[in-house]
């Protein structure tokens, strides 16, 4: 597999895309610390496009906690290996000055009601900062002709919904392609933050998936969900602090009313969960 070309400036990125003149371009924005979960995004982009471009940029604007930003894992050499194995053509790895060349954005996208819920409530400013960079990156990788697709993991369900909404509301000429969550054999959703957990914490982190499975199984049997049982699992697990465990409308993210009632589950929903394990924030979700 050929080594991906690493570029660091907007001008080089534009020139490389222009030169390749692809009939289709698949773009995967990332913050690095790449793992096999990212690999599934790259592979899908590879299967569907002539040129595959990824970005690696740890976007300070989307970290509401400076300590979280500081300790976010960074390892370009290892990232290149993951990208190479999946057949990525170009890696755009700019520094902050290159991305925020005009200074921190003064003009901001408003993520609205949907951006204020869940992750937005627990991490104020996170989604504004995320959209600030995604909107820029989607412009920078735009081939200007041919098919343009961008790939995002379903693990970040709320992020994905906001990006889809931005693309629809602002008519971005890109197709957003969601990619299913990649999990370890025991169900832990792959995340760059898993690298910050020790063995005991990795064990504790499995509670997110166990709780999801418990509720998803009840939903499949059209039983009452009794979310309190799932919440109880978190209380029994060492080093874990639950932020939210909710069942929401998959289109609006509004919490579903039956959620707190003793009524059988019908229709469709989306389980959303966030918890910290040893101080590391993890999220997961599953449609039901
Ligand atoms: O999901 C991520 O890794 C980031 O939020 C993204 C989309 C690359 C924007 O920085």
PDB file of C-alpha atoms and ligand atoms in Angstrom:
ATOM      1  CA  UNK A   1       0.000   0.000   0.000  1.00  0.00           C
ATOM      2  CA  UNK A   2       1.500   3.375  -0.964  1.00  0.00           C
ATOM      3  CA  UNK A   3       2.311   5.926   1.753  1.00  0.00           C
ATOM      4  CA  UNK A   4      -0.268   8.733   1.981  1.00  0.00           C
ATOM      5  CA  UNK A   5       1.005  12.185   1.064  1.00  0.00           C
ATOM      6  CA  UNK A   6       1.100  14.470   4.113  1.00  0.00           C
ATOM      7  CA  UNK A   7       0.247  18.102   3.540  1.00  0.00           C
ATOM      8  CA  UNK A   8      -0.005  20.909   6.045  1.00  0.00           C
ATOM      9  CA  UNK A   9      -1.290  23.984   4.214  1.00  0.00           C
ATOM     10  CA  UNK A  10      -4.603  24.899   2.625  1.00  0.00           C
ATOM     11  CA  UNK A  11      -2.827  25.872  -0.595  1.00  0.00           C
ATOM     12  CA  UNK A  12      -1.114  22.472  -0.861  1.00  0.00           C
ATOM     13  CA  UNK A  13      -4.389  20.701  -0.184  1.00  0.00           C
ATOM     14  CA  UNK A  14      -6.196  22.619  -2.925  1.00  0.00           C
ATOM     15  CA  UNK A  15      -3.311  21.996  -5.352  1.00  0.00           C
ATOM     16  CA  UNK A  16      -3.178  18.248  -4.590  1.00  0.00           C
ATOM     17  CA  UNK A  17      -6.938  17.839  -5.080  1.00  0.00           C
ATOM     18  CA  UNK A  18      -6.854  19.933  -8.239  1.00  0.00           C
ATOM     19  CA  UNK A  19      -3.998  17.852  -9.627  1.00  0.00           C
ATOM     20  CA  UNK A  20      -5.732  14.546  -8.843  1.00  0.00           C
ATOM     21  CA  UNK A  21      -8.919  15.859 -10.494  1.00  0.00           C
ATOM     22  CA  UNK A  22     -10.930  12.920  -9.076  1.00  0.00           C
ATOM     23  CA  UNK A  23     -14.333  11.812 -10.336  1.00  0.00           C
ATOM     24  CA  UNK A  24     -15.208  11.305  -6.655  1.00  0.00           C
ATOM     25  CA  UNK A  25     -13.601  12.427  -3.421  1.00  0.00           C
ATOM     26  CA  UNK A  26     -14.185  10.881   0.003  1.00  0.00           C
ATOM     27  CA  UNK A  27     -13.223  13.116   2.918  1.00  0.00           C
ATOM     28  CA  UNK A  28     -12.849  11.980   6.540  1.00  0.00           C
ATOM     29  CA  UNK A  29     -12.166  14.698   9.124  1.00  0.00           C
ATOM     30  CA  UNK A  30     -10.492  13.395  12.291  1.00  0.00           C
ATOM     31  CA  UNK A  31      -8.637  14.602  15.349  1.00  0.00           C
ATOM     32  CA  UNK A  32      -6.013  11.885  14.962  1.00  0.00           C
ATOM     33  CA  UNK A  33      -5.285   9.196  17.569  1.00  0.00           C
ATOM     34  CA  UNK A  34      -6.529   6.943  14.821  1.00  0.00           C
ATOM     35  CA  UNK A  35      -7.768   3.438  15.610  1.00  0.00           C
ATOM     36  CA  UNK A  36      -9.621   0.723  13.754  1.00  0.00           C
ATOM     37  CA  UNK A  37     -12.886   2.656  14.222  1.00  0.00           C
ATOM     38  CA  UNK A  38     -11.442   5.389  12.011  1.00  0.00           C
ATOM     39  CA  UNK A  39     -10.183   2.578   9.804  1.00  0.00           C
ATOM     40  CA  UNK A  40     -13.790   1.609   9.016  1.00  0.00           C
ATOM     41  CA  UNK A  41     -14.519   5.176   7.895  1.00  0.00           C
ATOM     42  CA  UNK A  42     -11.416   5.247   5.707  1.00  0.00           C
ATOM     43  CA  UNK A  43     -12.222   1.838   4.227  1.00  0.00           C
ATOM     44  CA  UNK A  44     -15.748   2.886   3.315  1.00  0.00           C
ATOM     45  CA  UNK A  45     -14.411   6.114   1.793  1.00  0.00           C
ATOM     46  CA  UNK A  46     -11.825   4.053  -0.115  1.00  0.00           C
ATOM     47  CA  UNK A  47     -14.486   1.691  -1.491  1.00  0.00           C
ATOM     48  CA  UNK A  48     -16.707   4.523  -2.659  1.00  0.00           C
ATOM     49  CA  UNK A  49     -14.279   7.106  -4.042  1.00  0.00           C
ATOM     50  CA  UNK A  50     -11.401   7.639  -6.402  1.00  0.00           C
ATOM     51  CA  UNK A  51      -9.504   9.951  -4.030  1.00  0.00           C
ATOM     52  CA  UNK A  52      -9.516   9.617  -0.231  1.00  0.00           C
ATOM     53  CA  UNK A  53      -8.516  12.633   1.844  1.00  0.00           C
ATOM     54  CA  UNK A  54      -8.432  12.728   5.634  1.00  0.00           C
ATOM     55  CA  UNK A  55      -7.657  15.576   7.989  1.00  0.00           C
ATOM     56  CA  UNK A  56      -5.904  15.316  11.330  1.00  0.00           C
ATOM     57  CA  UNK A  57      -6.457  18.367  13.467  1.00  0.00           C
ATOM     58  CA  UNK A  58      -7.055  18.518  17.214  1.00  0.00           C
ATOM     59  CA  UNK A  59      -9.487  21.414  17.265  1.00  0.00           C
ATOM     60  CA  UNK A  60      -9.030  23.350  20.480  1.00  0.00           C
ATOM     61  CA  UNK A  61     -12.293  25.243  19.901  1.00  0.00           C
ATOM     62  CA  UNK A  62     -14.387  22.155  20.571  1.00  0.00           C
ATOM     63  CA  UNK A  63     -12.777  21.364  23.939  1.00  0.00           C
ATOM     64  CA  UNK A  64     -14.617  23.051  26.766  1.00  0.00           C
ATOM     65  CA  UNK A  65     -12.068  21.600  29.199  1.00  0.00           C
ATOM     66  CA  UNK A  66      -8.439  22.742  28.594  1.00  0.00           C
ATOM     67  CA  UNK A  67      -7.146  19.672  30.438  1.00  0.00           C
ATOM     68  CA  UNK A  68      -9.078  17.389  28.059  1.00  0.00           C
ATOM     69  CA  UNK A  69      -7.463  19.235  25.120  1.00  0.00           C
ATOM     70  CA  UNK A  70      -4.000  19.004  26.660  1.00  0.00           C
ATOM     71  CA  UNK A  71      -4.148  15.273  27.230  1.00  0.00           C
ATOM     72  CA  UNK A  72      -5.939  14.345  23.991  1.00  0.00           C
ATOM     73  CA  UNK A  73      -3.705  11.619  22.462  1.00  0.00           C
ATOM     74  CA  UNK A  74      -1.488  12.771  19.534  1.00  0.00           C
ATOM     75  CA  UNK A  75       0.796  10.543  17.473  1.00  0.00           C
ATOM     76  CA  UNK A  76       1.166  11.448  13.808  1.00  0.00           C
ATOM     77  CA  UNK A  77       3.492   8.557  12.993  1.00  0.00           C
ATOM     78  CA  UNK A  78       1.026   5.945  14.254  1.00  0.00           C
ATOM     79  CA  UNK A  79      -1.819   7.798  12.526  1.00  0.00           C
ATOM     80  CA  UNK A  80      -0.050   7.623   9.176  1.00  0.00           C
ATOM     81  CA  UNK A  81       0.249   3.842   9.581  1.00  0.00           C
ATOM     82  CA  UNK A  82      -3.514   3.468  10.170  1.00  0.00           C
ATOM     83  CA  UNK A  83      -4.286   5.729   7.213  1.00  0.00           C
ATOM     84  CA  UNK A  84      -1.843   3.880   4.980  1.00  0.00           C
ATOM     85  CA  UNK A  85      -3.327   0.482   5.861  1.00  0.00           C
ATOM     86  CA  UNK A  86      -6.738   1.736   4.730  1.00  0.00           C
ATOM     87  CA  UNK A  87      -5.419   3.146   1.454  1.00  0.00           C
ATOM     88  CA  UNK A  88      -5.779   6.873   2.242  1.00  0.00           C
ATOM     89  CA  UNK A  89      -4.268   9.111  -0.462  1.00  0.00           C
ATOM     90  CA  UNK A  90      -3.841  12.478   1.266  1.00  0.00           C
ATOM     91  CA  UNK A  91      -3.483  13.471   4.916  1.00  0.00           C
ATOM     92  CA  UNK A  92      -4.158  17.117   5.650  1.00  0.00           C
ATOM     93  CA  UNK A  93      -2.477  17.850   9.008  1.00  0.00           C
ATOM     94  CA  UNK A  94      -2.488  21.611   9.478  1.00  0.00           C
ATOM     95  CA  UNK A  95      -1.536  23.545  12.606  1.00  0.00           C
ATOM     96  CA  UNK A  96      -3.948  25.901  14.378  1.00  0.00           C
ATOM     97  CA  UNK A  97      -2.606  29.017  12.600  1.00  0.00           C
ATOM     98  CA  UNK A  98      -3.286  27.439   9.233  1.00  0.00           C
ATOM     99  CA  UNK A  99      -6.884  26.643  10.143  1.00  0.00           C
ATOM    100  CA  UNK A 100      -7.660  29.782  12.137  1.00  0.00           C
ATOM    101  CA  UNK A 101      -5.574  32.085   9.941  1.00  0.00           C
ATOM    102  CA  UNK A 102      -8.068  34.908  10.376  1.00  0.00           C
ATOM    103  CA  UNK A 103      -8.083  34.472  14.168  1.00  0.00           C
ATOM    104  CA  UNK A 104     -10.679  32.648  16.216  1.00  0.00           C
ATOM    105  CA  UNK A 105     -13.930  32.771  14.237  1.00  0.00           C
ATOM    106  CA  UNK A 106     -16.048  35.809  14.995  1.00  0.00           C
ATOM    107  CA  UNK A 107     -18.901  34.631  12.777  1.00  0.00           C
ATOM    108  CA  UNK A 108     -20.369  31.495  14.292  1.00  0.00           C
ATOM    109  CA  UNK A 109     -22.904  28.892  13.370  1.00  0.00           C
ATOM    110  CA  UNK A 110     -25.684  28.542  15.902  1.00  0.00           C
ATOM    111  CA  UNK A 111     -26.321  24.880  16.665  1.00  0.00           C
ATOM    112  CA  UNK A 112     -29.828  25.718  17.913  1.00  0.00           C
ATOM    113  CA  UNK A 113     -32.011  23.612  20.206  1.00  0.00           C
ATOM    114  CA  UNK A 114     -30.450  20.330  19.117  1.00  0.00           C
ATOM    115  CA  UNK A 115     -26.972  21.576  19.956  1.00  0.00           C
ATOM    116  CA  UNK A 116     -27.972  22.608  23.456  1.00  0.00           C
ATOM    117  CA  UNK A 117     -29.007  19.112  24.547  1.00  0.00           C
ATOM    118  CA  UNK A 118     -26.943  16.266  26.052  1.00  0.00           C
ATOM    119  CA  UNK A 119     -23.330  16.727  24.904  1.00  0.00           C
ATOM    120  CA  UNK A 120     -24.110  20.390  24.279  1.00  0.00           C
ATOM    121  CA  UNK A 121     -25.395  20.825  27.821  1.00  0.00           C
ATOM    122  CA  UNK A 122     -22.519  18.956  29.452  1.00  0.00           C
ATOM    123  CA  UNK A 123     -19.831  20.493  27.238  1.00  0.00           C
ATOM    124  CA  UNK A 124     -20.831  24.125  26.633  1.00  0.00           C
ATOM    125  CA  UNK A 125     -19.392  25.435  23.374  1.00  0.00           C
ATOM    126  CA  UNK A 126     -18.385  21.983  22.151  1.00  0.00           C
ATOM    127  CA  UNK A 127     -20.731  21.818  19.178  1.00  0.00           C
ATOM    128  CA  UNK A 128     -20.139  25.439  18.145  1.00  0.00           C
ATOM    129  CA  UNK A 129     -16.413  24.715  18.058  1.00  0.00           C
ATOM    130  CA  UNK A 130     -16.963  21.431  16.243  1.00  0.00           C
ATOM    131  CA  UNK A 131     -19.104  23.046  13.522  1.00  0.00           C
ATOM    132  CA  UNK A 132     -16.614  25.917  13.226  1.00  0.00           C
ATOM    133  CA  UNK A 133     -13.935  23.482  12.110  1.00  0.00           C
ATOM    134  CA  UNK A 134     -16.114  21.022  10.181  1.00  0.00           C
ATOM    135  CA  UNK A 135     -17.624  23.830   8.098  1.00  0.00           C
ATOM    136  CA  UNK A 136     -14.110  25.035   7.203  1.00  0.00           C
ATOM    137  CA  UNK A 137     -12.728  21.566   6.499  1.00  0.00           C
ATOM    138  CA  UNK A 138     -15.667  20.693   4.256  1.00  0.00           C
ATOM    139  CA  UNK A 139     -14.882  23.797   2.198  1.00  0.00           C
ATOM    140  CA  UNK A 140     -11.167  23.099   2.080  1.00  0.00           C
ATOM    141  CA  UNK A 141     -11.540  19.531   0.813  1.00  0.00           C
ATOM    142  CA  UNK A 142     -14.312  20.388  -1.681  1.00  0.00           C
ATOM    143  CA  UNK A 143     -13.111  19.134  -5.092  1.00  0.00           C
ATOM    144  CA  UNK A 144     -15.397  21.620  -6.859  1.00  0.00           C
ATOM    145  CA  UNK A 145     -16.460  19.025  -9.399  1.00  0.00           C
ATOM    146  CA  UNK A 146     -17.354  15.327  -9.384  1.00  0.00           C
ATOM    147  CA  UNK A 147     -18.915  13.542  -6.434  1.00  0.00           C
ATOM    148  CA  UNK A 148     -18.027  14.819  -2.948  1.00  0.00           C
ATOM    149  CA  UNK A 149     -18.740  12.634   0.095  1.00  0.00           C
ATOM    150  CA  UNK A 150     -17.780  13.139   3.747  1.00  0.00           C
ATOM    151  CA  UNK A 151     -17.747  10.338   6.318  1.00  0.00           C
ATOM    152  CA  UNK A 152     -18.655  10.584  10.011  1.00  0.00           C
ATOM    153  CA  UNK A 153     -18.996   7.894  12.662  1.00  0.00           C
ATOM    154  CA  UNK A 154     -22.397   7.139  14.157  1.00  0.00           C
ATOM    155  CA  UNK A 155     -20.803   6.972  17.606  1.00  0.00           C
ATOM    156  CA  UNK A 156     -21.025  10.754  17.730  1.00  0.00           C
ATOM    157  CA  UNK A 157     -24.741  10.662  16.975  1.00  0.00           C
ATOM    158  CA  UNK A 158     -25.520  14.231  18.006  1.00  0.00           C
ATOM    159  CA  UNK A 159     -22.503  15.567  16.104  1.00  0.00           C
ATOM    160  CA  UNK A 160     -23.600  13.658  13.008  1.00  0.00           C
ATOM    161  CA  UNK A 161     -27.134  15.075  13.223  1.00  0.00           C
ATOM    162  CA  UNK A 162     -25.840  18.622  13.572  1.00  0.00           C
ATOM    163  CA  UNK A 163     -23.474  18.227  10.619  1.00  0.00           C
ATOM    164  CA  UNK A 164     -26.254  16.779   8.456  1.00  0.00           C
ATOM    165  CA  UNK A 165     -28.464  19.670   9.470  1.00  0.00           C
ATOM    166  CA  UNK A 166     -25.762  22.251   8.701  1.00  0.00           C
ATOM    167  CA  UNK A 167     -25.172  20.711   5.270  1.00  0.00           C
ATOM    168  CA  UNK A 168     -28.927  20.758   4.544  1.00  0.00           C
ATOM    169  CA  UNK A 169     -29.574  24.227   5.990  1.00  0.00           C
ATOM    170  CA  UNK A 170     -26.589  25.856   4.269  1.00  0.00           C
ATOM    171  CA  UNK A 171     -26.655  23.796   1.046  1.00  0.00           C
ATOM    172  CA  UNK A 172     -23.146  22.412   1.247  1.00  0.00           C
ATOM    173  CA  UNK A 173     -22.392  20.447  -1.947  1.00  0.00           C
ATOM    174  CA  UNK A 174     -21.404  17.296  -0.062  1.00  0.00           C
ATOM    175  CA  UNK A 175     -23.099  14.013   0.745  1.00  0.00           C
ATOM    176  CA  UNK A 176     -22.791  13.036   4.404  1.00  0.00           C
ATOM    177  CA  UNK A 177     -22.177   9.307   4.796  1.00  0.00           C
ATOM    178  CA  UNK A 178     -22.740   7.880   8.311  1.00  0.00           C
ATOM    179  CA  UNK A 179     -20.576   4.902   9.285  1.00  0.00           C
ATOM    180  CA  UNK A 180     -21.742   2.367  11.950  1.00  0.00           C
ATOM    181  CA  UNK A 181     -20.037   2.199  15.344  1.00  0.00           C
ATOM    182  CA  UNK A 182     -17.017  -0.115  15.522  1.00  0.00           C
ATOM    183  CA  UNK A 183     -16.789  -2.054  18.795  1.00  0.00           C
ATOM    184  CA  UNK A 184     -14.327  -4.298  20.595  1.00  0.00           C
ATOM    185  CA  UNK A 185     -15.283  -7.954  20.847  1.00  0.00           C
ATOM    186  CA  UNK A 186     -16.910  -7.225  24.208  1.00  0.00           C
ATOM    187  CA  UNK A 187     -18.881  -4.269  22.907  1.00  0.00           C
ATOM    188  CA  UNK A 188     -16.893  -1.197  23.945  1.00  0.00           C
ATOM    189  CA  UNK A 189     -17.312   1.465  21.257  1.00  0.00           C
ATOM    190  CA  UNK A 190     -13.911   2.310  19.783  1.00  0.00           C
ATOM    191  CA  UNK A 191     -12.777   5.793  20.769  1.00  0.00           C
ATOM    192  CA  UNK A 192      -9.466   7.642  20.857  1.00  0.00           C
ATOM    193  CA  UNK A 193     -10.177   8.295  24.532  1.00  0.00           C
ATOM    194  CA  UNK A 194     -10.080   4.548  25.321  1.00  0.00           C
ATOM    195  CA  UNK A 195      -6.287   4.895  25.122  1.00  0.00           C
ATOM    196  CA  UNK A 196      -6.458   6.961  28.322  1.00  0.00           C
ATOM    197  CA  UNK A 197      -8.037   4.106  30.336  1.00  0.00           C
ATOM    198  CA  UNK A 198      -6.149   1.533  32.405  1.00  0.00           C
ATOM    199  CA  UNK A 199      -7.137  -2.148  32.476  1.00  0.00           C
ATOM    200  CA  UNK A 200      -9.624  -1.775  35.345  1.00  0.00           C
ATOM    201  CA  UNK A 201     -11.194   1.285  33.744  1.00  0.00           C
ATOM    202  CA  UNK A 202     -11.518  -0.507  30.403  1.00  0.00           C
ATOM    203  CA  UNK A 203     -13.427  -3.215  32.256  1.00  0.00           C
ATOM    204  CA  UNK A 204     -15.674  -0.610  33.924  1.00  0.00           C
ATOM    205  CA  UNK A 205     -16.264   1.129  30.569  1.00  0.00           C
ATOM    206  CA  UNK A 206     -18.097  -1.980  29.333  1.00  0.00           C
ATOM    207  CA  UNK A 207     -21.062  -0.833  31.427  1.00  0.00           C
ATOM    208  CA  UNK A 208     -22.084   1.598  28.673  1.00  0.00           C
ATOM    209  CA  UNK A 209     -22.682  -1.239  26.234  1.00  0.00           C
ATOM    210  CA  UNK A 210     -24.200  -3.560  28.865  1.00  0.00           C
ATOM    211  CA  UNK A 211     -26.741  -0.877  29.759  1.00  0.00           C
ATOM    212  CA  UNK A 212     -27.538  -0.245  26.082  1.00  0.00           C
ATOM    213  CA  UNK A 213     -27.963  -3.964  25.430  1.00  0.00           C
ATOM    214  CA  UNK A 214     -30.300  -4.356  28.397  1.00  0.00           C
ATOM    215  CA  UNK A 215     -32.631  -1.623  27.156  1.00  0.00           C
ATOM    216  CA  UNK A 216     -32.323  -2.527  23.462  1.00  0.00           C
ATOM    217  CA  UNK A 217     -33.367  -6.117  24.258  1.00  0.00           C
ATOM    218  CA  UNK A 218     -36.464  -4.887  26.118  1.00  0.00           C
ATOM    219  CA  UNK A 219     -37.298  -2.553  23.230  1.00  0.00           C
ATOM    220  CA  UNK A 220     -37.008  -5.434  20.752  1.00  0.00           C
ATOM    221  CA  UNK A 221     -39.510  -7.403  22.874  1.00  0.00           C
ATOM    222  CA  UNK A 222     -41.793  -4.323  23.114  1.00  0.00           C
ATOM    223  CA  UNK A 223     -41.553  -4.365  26.901  1.00  0.00           C
ATOM    224  CA  UNK A 224     -41.494  -1.332  29.196  1.00  0.00           C
ATOM    225  CA  UNK A 225     -37.924  -0.038  29.146  1.00  0.00           C
ATOM    226  CA  UNK A 226     -37.417   0.758  32.843  1.00  0.00           C
ATOM    227  CA  UNK A 227     -34.351   2.870  32.271  1.00  0.00           C
ATOM    228  CA  UNK A 228     -33.723   2.954  35.998  1.00  0.00           C
ATOM    229  CA  UNK A 229     -32.312  -0.590  35.717  1.00  0.00           C
ATOM    230  CA  UNK A 230     -29.727   0.602  33.211  1.00  0.00           C
ATOM    231  CA  UNK A 231     -28.919   3.582  35.399  1.00  0.00           C
ATOM    232  CA  UNK A 232     -28.473   1.202  38.354  1.00  0.00           C
ATOM    233  CA  UNK A 233     -25.744  -0.655  36.462  1.00  0.00           C
ATOM    234  CA  UNK A 234     -23.683   2.547  36.349  1.00  0.00           C
ATOM    235  CA  UNK A 235     -24.099   3.089  40.069  1.00  0.00           C
ATOM    236  CA  UNK A 236     -22.693  -0.381  40.744  1.00  0.00           C
ATOM    237  CA  UNK A 237     -19.614   0.030  38.536  1.00  0.00           C
ATOM    238  CA  UNK A 238     -16.346   1.347  40.009  1.00  0.00           C
ATOM    239  CA  UNK A 239     -14.879   4.645  38.782  1.00  0.00           C
ATOM    240  CA  UNK A 240     -17.920   5.363  36.620  1.00  0.00           C
ATOM    241  CA  UNK A 241     -20.031   8.486  36.770  1.00  0.00           C
ATOM    242  CA  UNK A 242     -23.118   8.577  34.581  1.00  0.00           C
ATOM    243  CA  UNK A 243     -23.951  11.857  32.879  1.00  0.00           C
ATOM    244  CA  UNK A 244     -27.077  10.820  30.969  1.00  0.00           C
ATOM    245  CA  UNK A 245     -28.809   7.658  29.778  1.00  0.00           C
ATOM    246  CA  UNK A 246     -31.878   8.577  27.737  1.00  0.00           C
ATOM    247  CA  UNK A 247     -34.097   7.354  24.936  1.00  0.00           C
ATOM    248  CA  UNK A 248     -34.794  10.082  22.407  1.00  0.00           C
ATOM    249  CA  UNK A 249     -36.590  10.675  19.151  1.00  0.00           C
ATOM    250  CA  UNK A 250     -33.920   9.881  16.512  1.00  0.00           C
ATOM    251  CA  UNK A 251     -34.983  12.861  14.379  1.00  0.00           C
ATOM    252  CA  UNK A 252     -35.311  15.599  16.973  1.00  0.00           C
ATOM    253  CA  UNK A 253     -33.307  14.250  19.944  1.00  0.00           C
ATOM    254  CA  UNK A 254     -36.217  15.170  22.214  1.00  0.00           C
ATOM    255  CA  UNK A 255     -36.570  12.717  25.093  1.00  0.00           C
ATOM    256  CA  UNK A 256     -39.411  10.281  24.443  1.00  0.00           C
ATOM    257  CA  UNK A 257     -42.323  10.519  26.822  1.00  0.00           C
ATOM    258  CA  UNK A 258     -42.774   6.788  27.419  1.00  0.00           C
ATOM    259  CA  UNK A 259     -39.299   6.830  28.769  1.00  0.00           C
ATOM    260  CA  UNK A 260     -40.414   7.544  32.293  1.00  0.00           C
ATOM    261  CA  UNK A 261     -43.615   5.506  32.137  1.00  0.00           C
ATOM    262  CA  UNK A 262     -44.383   1.881  32.686  1.00  0.00           C
ATOM    263  CA  UNK A 263     -45.687   1.454  29.129  1.00  0.00           C
ATOM    264  CA  UNK A 264     -44.457  -1.014  26.501  1.00  0.00           C
ATOM    265  CA  UNK A 265     -41.987   0.313  23.958  1.00  0.00           C
ATOM    266  CA  UNK A 266     -43.349   0.869  20.448  1.00  0.00           C
ATOM    267  CA  UNK A 267     -42.050   2.830  17.484  1.00  0.00           C
ATOM    268  CA  UNK A 268     -38.448   3.901  17.239  1.00  0.00           C
ATOM    269  CA  UNK A 269     -35.972   5.629  19.459  1.00  0.00           C
ATOM    270  CA  UNK A 270     -32.299   6.230  19.987  1.00  0.00           C
ATOM    271  CA  UNK A 271     -30.524   5.344  23.230  1.00  0.00           C
ATOM    272  CA  UNK A 272     -27.913   7.978  24.088  1.00  0.00           C
ATOM    273  CA  UNK A 273     -25.433   7.552  26.910  1.00  0.00           C
ATOM    274  CA  UNK A 274     -22.499   9.526  28.280  1.00  0.00           C
ATOM    275  CA  UNK A 275     -20.415   8.688  31.329  1.00  0.00           C
ATOM    276  CA  UNK A 276     -16.964   9.383  32.666  1.00  0.00           C
ATOM    277  CA  UNK A 277     -14.745   6.453  33.527  1.00  0.00           C
ATOM    278  CA  UNK A 278     -11.776   7.417  35.686  1.00  0.00           C
ATOM    279  CA  UNK A 279     -12.466  11.008  34.612  1.00  0.00           C
ATOM    280  CA  UNK A 280     -12.429  10.141  30.884  1.00  0.00           C
ATOM    281  CA  UNK A 281     -15.645  11.039  29.057  1.00  0.00           C
ATOM    282  CA  UNK A 282     -17.144   8.263  26.907  1.00  0.00           C
ATOM    283  CA  UNK A 283     -20.289   8.264  24.796  1.00  0.00           C
ATOM    284  CA  UNK A 284     -22.255   5.576  23.015  1.00  0.00           C
ATOM    285  CA  UNK A 285     -25.657   5.124  21.382  1.00  0.00           C
ATOM    286  CA  UNK A 286     -27.911   2.632  19.658  1.00  0.00           C
ATOM    287  CA  UNK A 287     -31.102   2.931  17.634  1.00  0.00           C
ATOM    288  CA  UNK A 288     -34.010   0.859  18.980  1.00  0.00           C
TER     289      UNK A 288
HETATM  290  O1  LIG B   1     -15.403  13.568  15.583  1.00  0.00           O
HETATM  291  C1  LIG B   1     -14.309  14.156  15.558  1.00  0.00           C
HETATM  292  O2  LIG B   1     -13.247  13.548  15.581  1.00  0.00           O
HETATM  293  C2  LIG B   1     -14.301  15.673  15.523  1.00  0.00           C
HETATM  294  O3  LIG B   1     -15.371  16.203  16.217  1.00  0.00           O
HETATM  295  C3  LIG B   1     -14.259  16.240  14.099  1.00  0.00           C
HETATM  296  C4  LIG B   1     -15.509  15.877  13.317  1.00  0.00           C
HETATM  297  C5  LIG B   1     -13.044  15.719  13.369  1.00  0.00           C
HETATM  298  C6  LIG B   1     -14.159  17.771  14.142  1.00  0.00           C
HETATM  299  O4  LIG B   1     -13.020  18.191  14.824  1.00  0.00           O
END
